[in-house]
N, CA, C and O atoms as a DFTB+ gen file, in Angstrom:
288 C
 N C O
     1  1       5.910       6.123     -21.604
     2  2       4.874       4.624     -22.324
     3  2       5.514       3.463     -21.190
     4  3       6.565       2.854     -20.990
     5  1       4.223       3.590     -20.639
     6  2       3.962       1.779     -19.841
     7  2       3.158       1.148     -20.163
     8  3       2.020       1.322     -20.596
     9  1       4.029       0.010     -19.851
    10  2       3.232      -0.687     -20.896
    11  2       2.296      -2.618     -19.617
    12  3       2.816      -3.623     -19.131
    13  1       0.830      -2.070     -19.670
    14  2      -0.124      -2.678     -18.708
    15  2      -0.428      -3.786     -18.813
    16  3      -1.437      -4.162     -18.217
    17  1       0.434      -4.836     -19.716
    18  2      -0.392      -6.191     -19.926
    19  2      -0.565      -6.930     -18.847
    20  3      -1.492      -7.741     -18.824
    21  1       0.548      -6.739     -17.443
    22  2       0.287      -7.617     -17.582
    23  2       0.081      -7.355     -15.854
    24  3       0.393      -8.084     -14.912
    25  1      -0.780      -5.584     -15.888
    26  2      -1.834      -5.285     -14.207
    27  2      -2.886      -5.950     -14.528
    28  3      -3.311      -5.860     -15.680
    29  1      -3.714      -6.993     -13.307
    30  2      -4.410      -7.613     -13.862
    31  2      -5.546      -7.173     -12.796
    32  3      -6.092      -8.180     -12.346
    33  1      -6.092      -5.912     -12.230
    34  2      -6.241      -5.395     -11.429
    35  2      -5.765      -4.376     -11.514
    36  3      -4.565      -4.241     -11.752
    37  1      -7.118      -2.742     -11.230
    38  2      -6.061      -1.496     -10.895
    39  2      -6.955      -0.887      -9.659
    40  3      -8.160      -0.737      -9.866
    41  1      -6.234      -0.418      -7.977
    42  2      -7.821      -0.103      -7.028
    43  2      -7.886       1.535      -7.609
    44  3      -7.437       1.979      -8.666
    45  1      -8.597       2.227      -6.534
    46  2      -8.153       3.983      -7.376
    47  2      -6.983       3.917      -6.291
    48  3      -7.032       5.118      -6.029
    49  1      -5.674       3.304      -5.217
    50  2      -4.992       3.885      -4.891
    51  2      -4.744       4.096      -5.809
    52  3      -4.770       5.290      -6.105
    53  1      -4.243       2.859      -7.127
    54  2      -3.496       2.818      -8.319
    55  2      -3.605       3.599      -9.691
    56  3      -2.924       3.690     -10.712
    57  1      -5.098       4.248      -9.095
    58  2      -5.755       4.956     -10.454
    59  2      -4.735       6.629      -9.954
    60  3      -4.300       7.433     -10.779
    61  1      -4.565       6.759      -8.195
    62  2      -4.152       7.455      -8.148
    63  2      -2.849       8.226      -7.681
    64  3      -2.567       9.350      -7.264
    65  1      -2.118       6.875      -8.008
    66  2      -1.001       6.555      -8.131
    67  2      -0.122       7.403     -10.491
    68  3       0.761       8.057     -11.046
    69  1      -0.993       6.833     -10.640
    70  2      -0.860       6.532     -12.046
    71  2      -1.132       8.356     -12.500
    72  3      -0.399       8.816     -13.375
    73  1      -2.092       9.187     -11.913
    74  2      -2.713      10.742     -12.069
    75  2      -1.705      11.060     -11.723
    76  3      -1.074      11.648     -12.602
    77  1      -1.086      10.926     -10.582
    78  2       0.331      11.716      -9.355
    79  2       1.694      11.776     -10.807
    80  3       2.407      12.766     -10.972
    81  1       1.746      10.965     -11.370
    82  2       2.528      10.401     -11.704
    83  2       2.378      11.111     -14.116
    84  3       3.131      11.334     -15.063
    85  1       1.574      11.113     -13.935
    86  2       0.568      11.825     -15.299
    87  2       0.991      13.771     -14.929
    88  3       1.051      14.644     -15.796
    89  1       1.148      13.908     -13.890
    90  2       0.609      15.014     -13.287
    91  2       1.958      15.273     -12.847
    92  3       1.843      16.479     -12.627
    93  1       3.430      14.935     -12.497
    94  2       4.108      15.425     -12.209
    95  2       4.953      14.877     -13.729
    96  3       6.054      15.392     -13.923
    97  1       4.638      14.249     -14.370
    98  2       5.784      14.286     -15.329
    99  2       4.777      15.570     -16.997
   100  3       5.345      16.023     -17.991
   101  1       3.572      15.701     -16.682
   102  2       3.218      16.949     -17.471
   103  2       3.651      18.194     -16.789
   104  3       3.935      19.213     -17.419
   105  1       3.706      18.084     -15.234
   106  2       4.142      19.854     -15.229
   107  2       6.121      20.201     -15.377
   108  3       6.809      21.193     -15.137
   109  1       6.537      18.311     -16.065
   110  2       7.909      18.971     -16.796
   111  2       8.446      18.481     -17.810
   112  3       9.526      17.998     -18.148
   113  1       7.159      18.778     -18.350
   114  2       6.290      18.793     -19.691
   115  2       7.338      17.273     -21.074
   116  3       8.027      17.038     -22.067
   117  1       6.498      16.759     -19.781
   118  2       6.583      15.691     -20.154
   119  2       4.997      14.523     -20.630
   120  3       3.836      14.724     -20.274
   121  1       5.293      13.861     -21.127
   122  2       3.763      13.299     -22.278
   123  2       4.365      11.501     -20.825
   124  3       5.276      11.080     -20.112
   125  1       2.222      11.057     -21.576
   126  2       2.215       9.319     -20.781
   127  2       1.536       8.395     -22.085
   128  3       0.920       8.622     -23.127
   129  1       1.822       7.754     -21.673
   130  2       0.139       6.790     -22.698
   131  2       0.582       5.455     -21.644
   132  3       1.362       5.312     -20.703
   133  1      -0.113       4.839     -22.174
   134  2      -0.342       3.195     -20.555
   135  2      -0.916       2.506     -22.567
   136  3      -1.775       2.847     -23.379
   137  1      -0.114       1.737     -22.531
   138  2      -0.372       0.465     -23.286
   139  2      -0.654      -0.622     -22.935
   140  3      -0.567      -0.972     -21.758
   141  1      -1.218      -1.702     -24.283
   142  2      -1.609      -3.335     -23.415
   143  2      -1.994      -2.948     -22.334
   144  3      -1.036      -2.980     -21.563
   145  1      -3.613      -2.306     -21.450
   146  2      -4.310      -2.574     -20.790
   147  2      -5.057      -3.484     -21.396
   148  3      -5.444      -3.554     -22.563
   149  1      -5.298      -4.507     -20.040
   150  2      -5.951      -6.212     -20.784
   151  2      -7.058      -5.258     -20.228
   152  3      -6.843      -4.270     -19.526
   153  1      -8.471      -5.781     -20.718
   154  2     -10.012      -5.467     -21.264
   155  2     -10.432      -4.354     -19.970
   156  3     -10.832      -3.196     -19.849
   157  1      -9.976      -5.784     -18.925
   158  2     -10.599      -5.454     -17.910
   159  2      -9.995      -3.605     -16.892
   160  3     -10.666      -3.157     -15.963
   161  1      -8.644      -2.885     -17.426
   162  2      -8.009      -2.483     -16.967
   163  2      -8.638      -1.711     -18.152
   164  3      -9.509      -0.944     -17.739
   165  1      -8.535      -1.685     -18.995
   166  2      -8.500      -1.039     -20.184
   167  2     -10.758       0.167     -19.829
   168  3     -11.182       1.310     -19.658
   169  1     -11.227      -1.143     -19.933
   170  2     -13.360      -0.514     -18.993
   171  2     -12.571       0.565     -17.541
   172  3     -12.838       1.764     -17.612
   173  1     -11.677       0.110     -16.344
   174  2     -12.047       0.785     -15.646
   175  2     -11.094       2.294     -15.754
   176  3     -11.045       3.218     -14.942
   177  1     -10.121       2.072     -17.567
   178  2      -9.606       4.117     -17.288
   179  2     -11.052       3.922     -17.464
   180  3     -11.894       3.737     -16.585
   181  1     -11.258       4.015     -19.140
   182  2     -12.516       4.739     -19.780
   183  2     -13.629       4.936     -18.832
   184  3     -14.302       5.931     -19.099
   185  1     -14.048       4.200     -17.697
   186  2     -15.411       4.124     -16.574
   187  2     -14.696       5.154     -15.749
   188  3     -15.513       6.075     -15.776
   189  1     -13.666       5.580     -15.022
   190  2     -13.340       6.753     -14.204
   191  2     -12.272       7.762     -15.019
   192  3     -11.357       8.357     -14.449
   193  1     -12.664       7.877     -17.000
   194  2     -12.656       9.295     -17.049
   195  2     -11.163       9.174     -17.418
   196  3     -10.738      10.054     -18.167
   197  1     -10.193       8.105     -16.960
   198  2      -8.545       8.523     -16.337
   199  2      -8.453       8.634     -18.190
   200  3      -7.714       9.427     -18.772
   201  1      -8.944       8.112     -18.553
   202  2      -8.074       7.170     -20.230
   203  2      -7.913       9.135     -21.129
   204  3      -7.263       9.690     -22.014
   205  1      -8.731       9.378     -20.364
   206  2      -9.080      11.430     -20.840
   207  2      -7.902      12.476     -20.341
   208  3      -7.773      13.580     -20.870
   209  1      -7.381      12.189     -19.677
   210  2      -6.045      12.333     -19.542
   211  2      -4.878      11.917     -19.579
   212  3      -3.972      12.748     -19.501
   213  1      -4.600      10.659     -19.693
   214  2      -4.160      10.150     -19.943
   215  2      -3.933       8.638     -20.562
   216  3      -4.086       7.528     -20.052
   217  1      -3.381       9.178     -22.255
   218  2      -4.344       8.320     -23.492
   219  2      -4.023       6.194     -23.211
   220  3      -3.148       5.408     -22.849
   221  1      -5.037       6.218     -23.560
   222  2      -4.585       3.928     -23.826
   223  2      -4.311       4.037     -25.304
   224  3      -4.751       4.828     -26.137
   225  1      -3.337       2.879     -25.423
   226  2      -3.418       2.510     -26.601
   227  2      -3.002       0.734     -26.702
   228  3      -1.864       0.445     -26.332
   229  1      -3.692      -0.131     -27.074
   230  2      -3.529      -1.551     -28.092
   231  2      -2.168      -1.336     -27.793
   232  3      -1.882      -2.388     -27.221
   233  1      -1.153      -0.656     -27.811
   234  2       0.481      -1.507     -28.515
   235  2       1.683       0.014     -28.012
   236  3       1.216       1.091     -28.385
   237  1       2.688       0.093     -27.463
   238  2       3.962       0.683     -27.987
   239  2       3.673       1.401     -29.829
   240  3       3.401       2.597     -29.927
   241  1       3.755       0.722     -30.825
   242  2       3.536       1.880     -31.539
   243  2       2.384       2.330     -32.517
   244  3       2.401       3.212     -33.375
   245  1       1.383       1.470     -32.139
   246  2       0.071       2.070     -32.290
   247  2       0.171       2.912     -31.280
   248  3      -0.185       3.978     -31.782
   249  1       0.514       3.171     -29.819
   250  2       1.349       5.345     -29.199
   251  2       2.213       5.567     -30.015
   252  3       2.598       6.735     -30.071
   253  1       2.610       4.936     -30.599
   254  2       3.958       6.946     -31.520
   255  2       3.606       6.342     -32.623
   256  3       4.549       5.671     -33.043
   257  1       2.661       6.273     -33.295
   258  2       2.521       5.689     -34.766
   259  2       0.948       6.705     -35.009
   260  3       0.306       6.896     -36.042
   261  1       0.684       7.272     -33.409
   262  2      -0.619       7.708     -33.397
   263  2      -0.787       9.421     -34.124
   264  3       0.207      10.134     -34.262
   265  1      -1.836       9.763     -34.426
   266  2      -1.643      11.204     -34.664
   267  2      -1.677      11.603     -33.703
   268  3      -0.714      12.338     -33.482
   269  1      -3.285      11.369     -31.811
   270  2      -2.608      11.770     -30.923
   271  2      -1.087      12.056     -30.387
   272  3      -0.961      12.871     -29.473
   273  1      -0.254      11.592     -30.776
   274  2       1.455      11.506     -30.001
   275  2       1.610      12.057     -29.798
   276  3       2.296      12.017     -28.777
   277  1       1.271      13.547     -30.375
   278  2       1.787      14.856     -29.453
   279  2       0.884      15.264     -28.200
   280  3       1.101      16.362     -27.687
   281  1      -0.383      14.223     -27.539
   282  2      -0.863      14.555     -26.617
   283  2      -0.730      13.091     -25.271
   284  3      -1.430      12.715     -24.331
   285  1       0.924      12.544     -26.063
   286  2       1.518      11.746     -24.885
   287  2       2.814      11.893     -24.095
   288  3       3.068      11.114     -23.177
């Protein structure tokens, strides 16, 4: 679970790094989720469809209590 609360901006390079990290974790039977995204970061995640690969939650508690946690 990555806390994105202090991330104010992300570009294609940053998105690429997140995706590569997600792919690495996935290939090792691990999961990943983002939490505490600012509205701007949340919009980027949704607009680029990254949120379809990497689940985005409002808090760590929401991530762990979500029925989607099997995808995290």
